[in-house]
PDB file of C-alpha atoms in Angstrom:
ATOM      1  CA  MET A 929     -26.772 -28.724  11.886  1.00  0.00           C
ATOM      2  CA  SER A 930     -27.362 -24.577  11.491  1.00  0.00           C
ATOM      3  CA  TYR A 931     -24.010 -23.069  11.829  1.00  0.00           C
ATOM      4  CA  ARG A 932     -24.944 -20.655  15.298  1.00  0.00           C
ATOM      5  CA  ASN A 933     -25.083 -24.252  16.835  1.00  0.00           C
ATOM      6  CA  GLY A 934     -21.951 -25.894  16.248  1.00  0.00           C
ATOM      7  CA  CYS A 935     -18.649 -25.607  15.420  1.00  0.00           C
ATOM      8  CA  ILE A 936     -17.017 -24.518  12.343  1.00  0.00           C
ATOM      9  CA  ARG A 937     -13.730 -25.903  10.741  1.00  0.00           C
ATOM     10  CA  LYS A 938     -12.318 -26.730   7.246  1.00  0.00           C
ATOM     11  CA  THR A 939     -13.456 -29.404   5.807  1.00  0.00           C
ATOM     12  CA  ARG A 940     -11.520 -32.329   5.665  1.00  0.00           C
ATOM     13  CA  HIS A 941      -8.658 -32.539   2.936  1.00  0.00           C
ATOM     14  CA  LEU A 942      -9.606 -29.590   1.926  1.00  0.00           C
ATOM     15  CA  ARG A 943      -6.399 -27.747  -0.266  1.00  0.00           C
ATOM     16  CA  ILE A 944      -5.156 -24.912   0.454  1.00  0.00           C
ATOM     17  CA  ARG A 945      -2.914 -22.701  -1.880  1.00  0.00           C
ATOM     18  CA  PRO A 946      -2.426 -19.132  -0.991  1.00  0.00           C
ATOM     19  CA  VAL A 947      -1.658 -16.728  -4.131  1.00  0.00           C
ATOM     20  CA  PRO A 948       0.030 -13.586  -1.955  1.00  0.00           C
ATOM     21  CA  GLU A 949       0.581 -11.985  -5.367  1.00  0.00           C
ATOM     22  CA  LEU A 950      -3.111 -12.299  -7.139  1.00  0.00           C
ATOM     23  CA  GLU A 951      -4.078 -10.913  -3.494  1.00  0.00           C
ATOM     24  CA  THR A 952      -6.112 -14.960  -3.363  1.00  0.00           C
ATOM     25  CA  CYS A 953      -6.366 -17.737  -2.097  1.00  0.00           C
ATOM     26  CA  LEU A 954      -7.392 -20.808  -4.226  1.00  0.00           C
ATOM     27  CA  VAL A 955      -8.846 -24.144  -2.131  1.00  0.00           C
ATOM     28  CA  TYR A 956     -10.326 -27.237  -3.532  1.00  0.00           C
ATOM     29  CA  THR A 957     -12.616 -29.510  -2.487  1.00  0.00           C
ATOM     30  CA  PRO A 958     -12.276 -32.901  -2.885  1.00  0.00           C
ATOM     31  CA  LYS A 959     -15.568 -33.532  -1.274  1.00  0.00           C
ATOM     32  CA  ASP A 960     -17.337 -31.860  -3.953  1.00  0.00           C
ATOM     33  CA  PRO A 961     -15.279 -31.313  -6.473  1.00  0.00           C
ATOM     34  CA  ASN A 962     -14.267 -28.080  -7.516  1.00  0.00           C
ATOM     35  CA  LEU A 963     -11.842 -25.214  -7.392  1.00  0.00           C
ATOM     36  CA  TYR A 964     -12.956 -21.916  -6.050  1.00  0.00           C
ATOM     37  CA  ALA A 965     -10.900 -18.178  -5.533  1.00  0.00           C
ATOM     38  CA  LEU A 966     -10.858 -16.511  -2.663  1.00  0.00           C
ATOM     39  CA  ASN A 967     -10.571 -12.915  -2.461  1.00  0.00           C
ATOM     40  CA  ALA A 968      -8.347 -11.791   0.789  1.00  0.00           C
ATOM     41  CA  THR A 969     -11.879 -11.040   3.044  1.00  0.00           C
ATOM     42  CA  ALA A 970     -12.880 -14.654   2.494  1.00  0.00           C
ATOM     43  CA  TRP A 971      -9.685 -16.029   3.232  1.00  0.00           C
ATOM     44  CA  VAL A 972      -9.464 -14.274   6.444  1.00  0.00           C
ATOM     45  CA  VAL A 973     -12.771 -15.859   7.477  1.00  0.00           C
ATOM     46  CA  LEU A 974     -12.056 -19.333   6.555  1.00  0.00           C
ATOM     47  CA  GLU A 975      -7.916 -19.202   8.065  1.00  0.00           C
ATOM     48  CA  LEU A 976     -10.201 -18.488  11.217  1.00  0.00           C
ATOM     49  CA  CYS A 977     -12.588 -21.650  10.880  1.00  0.00           C
ATOM     50  CA  ASN A 978     -10.337 -24.145  13.270  1.00  0.00           C
ATOM     51  CA  GLY A 979     -13.478 -25.251  15.428  1.00  0.00           C
ATOM     52  CA  ARG A 980     -13.892 -22.051  16.769  1.00  0.00           C
ATOM     53  CA  SER A 981     -18.322 -21.843  17.423  1.00  0.00           C
ATOM     54  CA  LEU A 982     -19.768 -18.688  15.887  1.00  0.00           C
ATOM     55  CA  ARG A 983     -19.898 -16.502  18.644  1.00  0.00           C
ATOM     56  CA  ASP A 984     -15.665 -16.776  18.390  1.00  0.00           C
ATOM     57  CA  LEU A 985     -15.795 -16.286  15.429  1.00  0.00           C
ATOM     58  CA  GLU A 986     -17.491 -13.134  15.172  1.00  0.00           C
ATOM     59  CA  GLU A 987     -15.133 -11.437  17.666  1.00  0.00           C
ATOM     60  CA  ALA A 988     -11.703 -12.959  16.200  1.00  0.00           C
ATOM     61  CA  PHE A 989     -13.074 -11.559  13.116  1.00  0.00           C
ATOM     62  CA  TYR A 990     -14.346  -8.052  14.270  1.00  0.00           C
ATOM     63  CA  ARG A 991     -10.763  -7.906  15.786  1.00  0.00           C
ATOM     64  CA  ALA A 992      -9.373  -8.910  12.364  1.00  0.00           C
ATOM     65  CA  VAL A 993     -11.493  -5.696  11.060  1.00  0.00           C
ATOM     66  CA  GLU A 994     -11.852  -3.484  13.780  1.00  0.00           C
ATOM     67  CA  PRO A 995     -11.182  -0.080  13.353  1.00  0.00           C
ATOM     68  CA  LEU A 996     -12.261  -0.415   9.927  1.00  0.00           C
ATOM     69  CA  MET A 997     -16.159  -2.169  10.088  1.00  0.00           C
ATOM     70  CA  SER A 998     -18.259  -2.228  13.475  1.00  0.00           C
ATOM     71  CA  ALA A 999     -18.930  -5.129  14.875  1.00  0.00           C
ATOM     72  CA  ARG A1000     -21.868  -5.080  13.222  1.00  0.00           C
ATOM     73  CA  ASP A1001     -21.269  -4.339   9.917  1.00  0.00           C
ATOM     74  CA  ALA A1002     -18.189  -7.444  10.242  1.00  0.00           C
ATOM     75  CA  ALA A1003     -20.869  -9.928  11.366  1.00  0.00           C
ATOM     76  CA  GLU A1004     -22.894  -9.351   8.379  1.00  0.00           C
ATOM     77  CA  TYR A1005     -20.065 -10.055   6.119  1.00  0.00           C
ATOM     78  CA  LEU A1006     -19.044 -13.666   8.392  1.00  0.00           C
ATOM     79  CA  ALA A1007     -22.524 -14.227   8.309  1.00  0.00           C
ATOM     80  CA  ALA A1008     -22.477 -14.076   4.947  1.00  0.00           C
ATOM     81  CA  SER A1009     -18.550 -15.979   3.725  1.00  0.00           C
ATOM     82  CA  LEU A1010     -20.240 -19.022   6.107  1.00  0.00           C
ATOM     83  CA  GLY A1011     -23.058 -19.855   4.184  1.00  0.00           C
ATOM     84  CA  ASP A1012     -21.203 -19.411   1.272  1.00  0.00           C
ATOM     85  CA  MET A1013     -18.408 -20.951   1.825  1.00  0.00           C
ATOM     86  CA  ILE A1014     -20.643 -24.088   3.876  1.00  0.00           C
ATOM     87  CA  GLU A1015     -22.604 -24.720   0.882  1.00  0.00           C
ATOM     88  CA  LYS A1016     -19.674 -24.707  -1.281  1.00  0.00           C
ATOM     89  CA  SER A1017     -18.230 -27.525   1.024  1.00  0.00           C
ATOM     90  CA  ILE A1018     -15.308 -25.246   2.121  1.00  0.00           C
ATOM     91  CA  VAL A1019     -15.893 -25.518   5.801  1.00  0.00           C
ATOM     92  CA  GLU A1020     -18.003 -27.004   7.788  1.00  0.00           C
ATOM     93  CA  VAL A1021     -20.896 -27.241  10.716  1.00  0.00           C
ATOM     94  CA  VAL A1022     -19.868 -29.698  13.787  1.00  0.00           C
ATOM     95  CA  PRO A1023     -21.037 -30.443  17.320  1.00  0.00           C
ATOM     96  CA  LYS A1024     -19.353 -28.850  19.493  1.00  0.00           C
ATOM     97  CA  ALA A1025     -18.301 -31.483  21.334  1.00  0.00           C
ATOM     98  CA  GLN A1026     -16.765 -33.469  18.224  1.00  0.00           C
ATOM     99  CA  SER A1027     -14.516 -30.039  17.401  1.00  0.00           C
ATOM    100  CA  ARG A1028     -13.581 -29.845  21.542  1.00  0.00           C
ATOM    101  CA  ARG A1029     -12.074 -33.591  21.109  1.00  0.00           C
ATOM    102  CA  ILE A1030     -10.626 -33.067  17.978  1.00  0.00           C
ATOM    103  CA  ARG A1031      -8.929 -29.211  19.237  1.00  0.00           C
ATOM    104  CA  SER A1032      -7.695 -31.193  22.704  1.00  0.00           C
ATOM    105  CA  ALA A1033      -6.722 -34.274  19.990  1.00  0.00           C
ATOM    106  CA  ARG A1034      -4.337 -32.291  18.672  1.00  0.00           C
ATOM    107  CA  GLU A1035      -3.108 -29.861  21.746  1.00  0.00           C
ATOM    108  CA  SER A1036      -2.253 -33.641  23.068  1.00  0.00           C
ATOM    109  CA  ARG A1037       0.048 -34.331  20.356  1.00  0.00           C
ATOM    110  CA  ALA A1038       1.386 -31.058  19.561  1.00  0.00           C
ATOM    111  CA  THR A1039       2.782 -31.375  23.575  1.00  0.00           C
TER     112      THR A1039
ATOM    113  CA  MET B 272       3.022 -22.361   5.197  1.00  0.00           C
ATOM    114  CA  THR B 273       1.719 -22.204   8.399  1.00  0.00           C
ATOM    115  CA  SER B 274      -1.981 -21.557   9.473  1.00  0.00           C
ATOM    116  CA  SER B 275      -0.843 -17.834  11.603  1.00  0.00           C
ATOM    117  CA  LYS B 276       1.542 -17.400   8.745  1.00  0.00           C
ATOM    118  CA  ASN B 277      -1.526 -17.736   5.958  1.00  0.00           C
ATOM    119  CA  LEU B 278      -3.396 -15.236   8.842  1.00  0.00           C
ATOM    120  CA  ASP B 279      -1.956 -12.883   9.086  1.00  0.00           C
ATOM    121  CA  LEU B 280      -1.250 -12.530   5.146  1.00  0.00           C
ATOM    122  CA  ALA B 281      -4.737 -13.073   4.633  1.00  0.00           C
ATOM    123  CA  LYS B 282      -5.438 -10.068   7.199  1.00  0.00           C
ATOM    124  CA  ARG B 283      -2.521  -8.417   6.020  1.00  0.00           C
ATOM    125  CA  LEU B 284      -4.111  -8.441   2.385  1.00  0.00           C
ATOM    126  CA  ALA B 285      -7.448  -7.545   3.515  1.00  0.00           C
ATOM    127  CA  LEU B 286      -6.461  -4.483   4.395  1.00  0.00           C
ATOM    128  CA  ARG B 287      -4.381  -3.011   1.986  1.00  0.00           C
ATOM    129  CA  ARG B 288      -7.363  -0.825   0.797  1.00  0.00           C
ATOM    130  CA  GLY B 289      -8.323  -0.020   4.128  1.00  0.00           C
ATOM    131  CA  ALA B 290     -12.084  -1.788   4.831  1.00  0.00           C
ATOM    132  CA  PRO B 291     -12.373  -4.703   3.564  1.00  0.00           C
ATOM    133  CA  ALA B 292     -14.212  -5.631   0.385  1.00  0.00           C
ATOM    134  CA  ALA B 293     -17.245  -7.586   0.548  1.00  0.00           C
ATOM    135  CA  PRO B 294     -16.138 -11.405   0.832  1.00  0.00           C
ATOM    136  CA  THR B 295     -16.587 -13.491  -2.422  1.00  0.00           C
ATOM    137  CA  VAL B 296     -16.044 -17.088  -3.299  1.00  0.00           C
ATOM    138  CA  THR B 297     -15.689 -17.325  -6.654  1.00  0.00           C
ATOM    139  CA  GLU B 298     -15.299 -20.720  -8.358  1.00  0.00           C
ATOM    140  CA  VAL B 299     -12.487 -21.380 -11.234  1.00  0.00           C
ATOM    141  CA  PRO B 300     -13.452 -23.269 -14.211  1.00  0.00           C
ATOM    142  CA  THR B 301     -10.887 -25.794 -15.199  1.00  0.00           C
ATOM    143  CA  GLU B 302     -10.693 -27.693 -18.297  1.00  0.00           C
ATOM    144  CA  ILE B 303      -7.830 -30.868 -18.554  1.00  0.00           C
ATOM    145  CA  ARG B 304      -6.741 -28.444 -21.277  1.00  0.00           C
ATOM    146  CA  SER B 305      -6.155 -26.012 -19.908  1.00  0.00           C
ATOM    147  CA  ASN B 306      -2.527 -27.723 -19.128  1.00  0.00           C
ATOM    148  CA  MET B 307      -3.136 -26.584 -15.073  1.00  0.00           C
ATOM    149  CA  ILE B 308      -2.752 -23.346 -16.066  1.00  0.00           C
ATOM    150  CA  ILE B 309      -5.342 -20.920 -14.359  1.00  0.00           C
ATOM    151  CA  SER B 310      -6.633 -17.746 -15.648  1.00  0.00           C
ATOM    152  CA  LEU B 311      -6.955 -14.762 -12.609  1.00  0.00           C
ATOM    153  CA  PRO B 312      -7.783 -11.331 -12.817  1.00  0.00           C
ATOM    154  CA  PRO B 313      -4.742  -9.554 -10.834  1.00  0.00           C
ATOM    155  CA  PRO B 314      -5.989  -7.251  -8.079  1.00  0.00           C
ATOM    156  CA  PRO B 315      -6.256  -3.767  -8.975  1.00  0.00           C
ATOM    157  CA  ALA B 316      -3.807  -0.932  -7.905  1.00  0.00           C
ATOM    158  CA  VAL B 317      -4.420  -0.335  -4.299  1.00  0.00           C
ATOM    159  CA  PRO B 318      -5.590   3.290  -4.254  1.00  0.00           C
ATOM    160  CA  LEU B 319      -3.557   6.763  -2.977  1.00  0.00           C
ATOM    161  CA  ASP B 320      -6.640   8.226  -2.322  1.00  0.00           C
ATOM    162  CA  TYR B 321      -5.826   9.896   0.962  1.00  0.00           C
ATOM    163  CA  ILE B 322      -1.995  11.343   0.307  1.00  0.00           C
ATOM    164  CA  ILE B 323      -1.135  14.758  -0.793  1.00  0.00           C
ATOM    165  CA  GLY B 324      -0.361  14.109  -4.081  1.00  0.00           C
ATOM    166  CA  HIS B 325       1.298  11.577  -6.413  1.00  0.00           C
ATOM    167  CA  LEU B 326       3.965  14.552  -6.977  1.00  0.00           C
ATOM    168  CA  VAL B 327       4.777  16.684  -3.951  1.00  0.00           C
ATOM    169  CA  ILE B 328       6.933  19.908  -5.303  1.00  0.00           C
ATOM    170  CA  GLU B 329       8.362  21.587  -1.793  1.00  0.00           C
ATOM    171  CA  TRP B 330       9.895  24.806  -2.036  1.00  0.00           C
ATOM    172  CA  ALA B 331      11.494  26.321   1.202  1.00  0.00           C
ATOM    173  CA  PHE B 332      12.828  29.622   1.614  1.00  0.00           C
ATOM    174  CA  ARG B 333      13.932  32.327   3.868  1.00  0.00           C
ATOM    175  CA  LEU B 334      13.182  36.399   3.232  1.00  0.00           C
ATOM    176  CA  PRO B 335      14.809  38.602   5.197  1.00  0.00           C
ATOM    177  CA  LEU B 336      12.779  40.359   8.039  1.00  0.00           C
ATOM    178  CA  SER B 337      12.163  43.687   6.319  1.00  0.00           C
ATOM    179  CA  LYS B 338      10.224  41.948   3.957  1.00  0.00           C
ATOM    180  CA  VAL B 339       7.815  39.509   5.388  1.00  0.00           C
ATOM    181  CA  ARG B 340       4.824  42.019   5.626  1.00  0.00           C
ATOM    182  CA  GLU B 341       5.304  42.933   2.169  1.00  0.00           C
ATOM    183  CA  PHE B 342       4.963  38.464   1.168  1.00  0.00           C
ATOM    184  CA  ASN B 343       2.532  37.714   4.057  1.00  0.00           C
ATOM    185  CA  ALA B 344       0.698  40.460   2.185  1.00  0.00           C
ATOM    186  CA  PHE B 345       1.426  39.665  -0.947  1.00  0.00           C
ATOM    187  CA  LEU B 346       0.233  35.498  -0.485  1.00  0.00           C
ATOM    188  CA  ALA B 347      -3.052  37.583   1.141  1.00  0.00           C
ATOM    189  CA  ASP B 348      -3.729  38.712  -2.069  1.00  0.00           C
ATOM    190  CA  LYS B 349      -2.365  36.262  -4.657  1.00  0.00           C
ATOM    191  CA  GLU B 350      -3.417  33.076  -2.633  1.00  0.00           C
ATOM    192  CA  ALA B 351      -6.648  32.546  -3.951  1.00  0.00           C
ATOM    193  CA  LEU B 352      -5.790  33.794  -7.736  1.00  0.00           C
ATOM    194  CA  ILE B 353      -2.937  31.015  -7.574  1.00  0.00           C
ATOM    195  CA  ALA B 354      -4.726  28.223  -6.508  1.00  0.00           C
ATOM    196  CA  GLN B 355      -8.033  28.867  -8.608  1.00  0.00           C
ATOM    197  CA  SER B 356      -6.197  29.428 -12.013  1.00  0.00           C
ATOM    198  CA  CYS B 357      -4.132  26.048 -10.911  1.00  0.00           C
ATOM    199  CA  GLU B 358      -7.494  24.182 -11.061  1.00  0.00           C
ATOM    200  CA  LYS B 359      -8.606  25.976 -14.344  1.00  0.00           C
ATOM    201  CA  LEU B 360      -5.440  26.189 -16.490  1.00  0.00           C
ATOM    202  CA  MET B 361      -3.934  22.609 -15.780  1.00  0.00           C
ATOM    203  CA  LYS B 362      -4.925  18.801 -15.101  1.00  0.00           C
ATOM    204  CA  GLY B 363      -3.893  17.503 -12.056  1.00  0.00           C
ATOM    205  CA  VAL B 364      -1.843  20.284 -10.946  1.00  0.00           C
ATOM    206  CA  HIS B 365      -2.713  22.111  -7.470  1.00  0.00           C
ATOM    207  CA  TYR B 366      -1.232  25.092  -5.079  1.00  0.00           C
ATOM    208  CA  ARG B 367      -1.889  23.603  -1.564  1.00  0.00           C
ATOM    209  CA  GLY B 368      -0.874  26.854   0.045  1.00  0.00           C
ATOM    210  CA  THR B 369       2.572  28.512   1.417  1.00  0.00           C
ATOM    211  CA  TYR B 370       3.533  28.006   5.309  1.00  0.00           C
ATOM    212  CA  MET B 371       5.429  30.050   7.648  1.00  0.00           C
ATOM    213  CA  THR B 372       7.708  28.033   9.826  1.00  0.00           C
ATOM    214  CA  THR B 373       9.657  29.320  12.937  1.00  0.00           C
ATOM    215  CA  HIS B 374      12.975  27.390  13.097  1.00  0.00           C
ATOM    216  CA  GLY B 375      14.095  29.330  16.527  1.00  0.00           C
ATOM    217  CA  GLU B 376      14.532  33.611  15.944  1.00  0.00           C
ATOM    218  CA  ARG B 377      14.633  32.568  12.227  1.00  0.00           C
ATOM    219  CA  LEU B 378      11.228  32.444   9.701  1.00  0.00           C
ATOM    220  CA  GLU B 379      11.237  30.522   6.804  1.00  0.00           C
ATOM    221  CA  TYR B 380       8.537  29.531   4.202  1.00  0.00           C
ATOM    222  CA  ARG B 381       7.126  26.705   2.530  1.00  0.00           C
ATOM    223  CA  THR B 382       5.354  26.575  -0.830  1.00  0.00           C
ATOM    224  CA  TYR B 383       3.820  22.842  -1.510  1.00  0.00           C
ATOM    225  CA  TRP B 384       2.321  21.983  -4.952  1.00  0.00           C
ATOM    226  CA  ALA B 385       0.676  18.634  -5.451  1.00  0.00           C
ATOM    227  CA  TYR B 386      -0.166  17.045  -8.912  1.00  0.00           C
ATOM    228  CA  ASP B 387      -2.264  14.119  -9.106  1.00  0.00           C
ATOM    229  CA  SER B 388       0.690  12.061 -11.642  1.00  0.00           C
ATOM    230  CA  GLN B 389       4.502  12.210 -12.393  1.00  0.00           C
ATOM    231  CA  GLU B 390       3.014  13.399 -15.682  1.00  0.00           C
ATOM    232  CA  ALA B 391       1.010  16.017 -14.133  1.00  0.00           C
ATOM    233  CA  HIS B 392       4.097  18.479 -13.924  1.00  0.00           C
ATOM    234  CA  LYS B 393       3.585  19.112 -17.919  1.00  0.00           C
ATOM    235  CA  GLN B 394       0.804  20.797 -17.298  1.00  0.00           C
ATOM    236  CA  TRP B 395       2.714  24.426 -16.617  1.00  0.00           C
ATOM    237  CA  GLU B 396       3.657  24.821 -20.126  1.00  0.00           C
ATOM    238  CA  ILE B 397      -0.358  25.200 -20.474  1.00  0.00           C
ATOM    239  CA  GLY B 398      -0.882  27.064 -17.690  1.00  0.00           C
ATOM    240  CA  LEU B 399       2.426  29.537 -18.529  1.00  0.00           C
ATOM    241  CA  ARG B 400       1.510  29.371 -21.818  1.00  0.00           C
ATOM    242  CA  ASP B 401       0.193  33.465 -21.297  1.00  0.00           C
ATOM    243  CA  PRO B 402       2.918  35.449 -19.344  1.00  0.00           C
ATOM    244  CA  GLY B 403       0.765  38.214 -19.397  1.00  0.00           C
ATOM    245  CA  SER B 404      -1.789  36.795 -17.519  1.00  0.00           C
ATOM    246  CA  ASN B 405      -2.832  37.535 -13.653  1.00  0.00           C
ATOM    247  CA  PHE B 406      -2.056  33.656 -13.129  1.00  0.00           C
ATOM    248  CA  VAL B 407       2.156  34.549 -14.597  1.00  0.00           C
ATOM    249  CA  ALA B 408       2.129  37.106 -13.194  1.00  0.00           C
ATOM    250  CA  ALA B 409       1.754  35.852  -9.531  1.00  0.00           C
ATOM    251  CA  VAL B 410       3.473  33.068  -9.151  1.00  0.00           C
ATOM    252  CA  ARG B 411       6.583  34.232 -10.579  1.00  0.00           C
ATOM    253  CA  ARG B 412       5.905  36.839  -7.875  1.00  0.00           C
ATOM    254  CA  LEU B 413       5.973  34.140  -5.728  1.00  0.00           C
ATOM    255  CA  ARG B 414       9.036  32.414  -7.694  1.00  0.00           C
ATOM    256  CA  SER B 415      10.912  35.800  -7.232  1.00  0.00           C
ATOM    257  CA  TYR B 416      11.445  35.311  -3.318  1.00  0.00           C
ATOM    258  CA  TRP B 417      12.497  32.024  -3.641  1.00  0.00           C
ATOM    259  CA  ILE B 418      14.964  32.706  -5.829  1.00  0.00           C
ATOM    260  CA  GLY B 419      16.244  35.788  -3.930  1.00  0.00           C
ATOM    261  CA  ASP B 420      17.574  33.538  -1.060  1.00  0.00           C
ATOM    262  CA  PRO B 421      20.537  31.697  -2.095  1.00  0.00           C
ATOM    263  CA  ASN B 422      19.693  28.339   0.314  1.00  0.00           C
ATOM    264  CA  GLY B 423      16.476  28.163  -0.921  1.00  0.00           C
ATOM    265  CA  SER B 424      16.001  24.412  -1.679  1.00  0.00           C
ATOM    266  CA  HIS B 425      13.291  22.888  -4.458  1.00  0.00           C
ATOM    267  CA  ARG B 426      12.493  18.941  -3.146  1.00  0.00           C
ATOM    268  CA  HIS B 427      10.571  16.433  -4.518  1.00  0.00           C
ATOM    269  CA  PHE B 428       8.533  14.025  -2.443  1.00  0.00           C
ATOM    270  CA  SER B 429       6.583  11.006  -4.250  1.00  0.00           C
ATOM    271  CA  PRO B 430       4.815   8.299  -1.893  1.00  0.00           C
ATOM    272  CA  GLY B 431       6.897   5.644  -0.455  1.00  0.00           C
ATOM    273  CA  ALA B 432       4.220   2.945  -1.102  1.00  0.00           C
ATOM    274  CA  LEU B 433       4.326   3.468  -4.900  1.00  0.00           C
ATOM    275  CA  PHE B 434       7.430   2.414  -4.819  1.00  0.00           C
ATOM    276  CA  ALA B 435       5.949  -1.200  -3.573  1.00  0.00           C
ATOM    277  CA  ALA B 436       5.464  -2.356  -6.711  1.00  0.00           C
ATOM    278  CA  GLU B 437       8.066  -0.805  -8.864  1.00  0.00           C
ATOM    279  CA  SER B 438      11.287   0.735  -8.179  1.00  0.00           C
ATOM    280  CA  GLY B 439      11.149   3.790  -9.531  1.00  0.00           C
ATOM    281  CA  GLY B 440      13.852   3.694 -12.335  1.00  0.00           C
ATOM    282  CA  ALA B 441      17.003   1.499 -12.838  1.00  0.00           C
ATOM    283  CA  PHE B 442      18.919   3.667 -11.094  1.00  0.00           C
ATOM    284  CA  ASN B 443      16.300   3.464  -7.849  1.00  0.00           C
ATOM    285  CA  GLN B 444      16.373   0.481  -8.421  1.00  0.00           C
ATOM    286  CA  PHE B 445      20.282  -0.143  -8.463  1.00  0.00           C
ATOM    287  CA  THR B 446      20.420   2.136  -5.554  1.00  0.00           C
ATOM    288  CA  LEU B 447      18.757  -0.447  -3.986  1.00  0.00           C
ATOM    289  CA  GLU B 448      20.171  -3.661  -4.950  1.00  0.00           C
ATOM    290  CA  THR B 449      23.332  -2.110  -3.928  1.00  0.00           C
ATOM    291  CA  ALA B 450      21.935  -1.645  -0.506  1.00  0.00           C
ATOM    292  CA  GLU B 451      20.524  -4.731  -0.160  1.00  0.00           C
ATOM    293  CA  HIS B 452      23.447  -6.175  -0.711  1.00  0.00           C
ATOM    294  CA  LEU B 453      25.732  -4.661   1.136  1.00  0.00           C
ATOM    295  CA  ALA B 454      23.209  -5.566   4.117  1.00  0.00           C
ATOM    296  CA  GLY B 455      23.821  -9.694   3.301  1.00  0.00           C
ATOM    297  CA  GLY B 456      23.927  -9.786   0.151  1.00  0.00           C
ATOM    298  CA  VAL B 457      19.911 -10.133  -1.053  1.00  0.00           C
ATOM    299  CA  GLY B 458      19.313  -8.045  -3.905  1.00  0.00           C
ATOM    300  CA  SER B 459      20.426  -9.323  -7.602  1.00  0.00           C
ATOM    301  CA  VAL B 460      23.677  -7.532  -7.455  1.00  0.00           C
ATOM    302  CA  ARG B 461      26.360  -9.412  -7.913  1.00  0.00           C
ATOM    303  CA  PRO B 462      29.251  -8.853  -5.813  1.00  0.00           C
ATOM    304  CA  PRO B 463      31.630  -7.034  -6.343  1.00  0.00           C
ATOM    305  CA  PRO B 464      35.323  -8.863  -8.227  1.00  0.00           C
ATOM    306  CA  ALA B 465      37.221  -9.614  -5.171  1.00  0.00           C
ATOM    307  CA  PRO B 466      40.514  -7.488  -5.611  1.00  0.00           C
ATOM    308  CA  LYS B 467      43.840  -8.818  -6.847  1.00  0.00           C
ATOM    309  CA  ALA B 468      46.274 -10.350  -5.121  1.00  0.00           C
ATOM    310  CA  ALA B 469      49.886  -8.325  -5.774  1.00  0.00           C
ATOM    311  CA  GLY B 470      52.358  -9.807  -7.954  1.00  0.00           C
ATOM    312  CA  ARG B 471      54.009 -12.858  -6.480  1.00  0.00           C
ATOM    313  CA  ARG B 472      56.003 -12.454  -4.117  1.00  0.00           C
ATOM    314  CA  LYS B 473      60.089 -12.569  -3.944  1.00  0.00           C
ATOM    315  CA  LYS B 474      61.258 -15.302  -2.512  1.00  0.00           C
ATOM    316  CA  SER B 475      63.780 -13.880   0.666  1.00  0.00           C
ATOM    317  CA  ARG B 476      66.624 -15.580   0.418  1.00  0.00           C
ATOM    318  CA  ARG B 477      68.284 -16.260   3.527  1.00  0.00           C
TER     319      ARG B 477
END
């Protein structure tokens, strides 16, 4: 499924270890065993991937980097980063309905 | 750490250098023999390309009203010479102008010098080498106005951001730690020893 139609979230069982003193974040992808270092911008993208649609992600990412980047440049950064992270199994695309179910289950668990 | 804290931290780091860098995801090669140690390059220093200088020196002085016209004329004639000579003779030393300011009815002048590094201050040994030069004569006259004010001040400024990683020397570190200790025991300073109790009290005889 194209990420343009679904929702994007972190892959299951992803291990995230921030290393702020080196301005990086290490992630381990058990699905396709590998270790990656994300720079701070990619880390922001990763943290925003919690089941948002692409449109919501674009808005959230732009809000995180404005006014230093234009909406168009921010969308370009985001698209490049998402493509890269999907390929490396760091984030995954799920259908919108599934994402909604997961989010509502999480919310009911929280309450 | 919660996800929202992670997001806040990531945002803070992404914007440290202004416009965020292009997102990158780099594979970290691992080896069993590496004994769980992962080698990551340290981040580059934050470029302070927006500041006036790594060191800024301010001369503040007042002049008698009778000398104001003379001094302004001197600035009009010699400031360009001073500024351009600084650039030509010395590396990392910049004259940033003398400003007239008013405090109520009193006139005050402030002269600003900017240095690209703390070490650049040593460049004056080169700049002042020829005592007969036009540059030295102009700086001497400028400084003489400052000397003429017994209440003139000479202050050093450094960008606070420089002290985020390094405290600025042992004494600054000591001062910060003492302040943090007083504020609630955060610093690594040992608490001062408790005052000893006064000598034994004599038992009062009833």
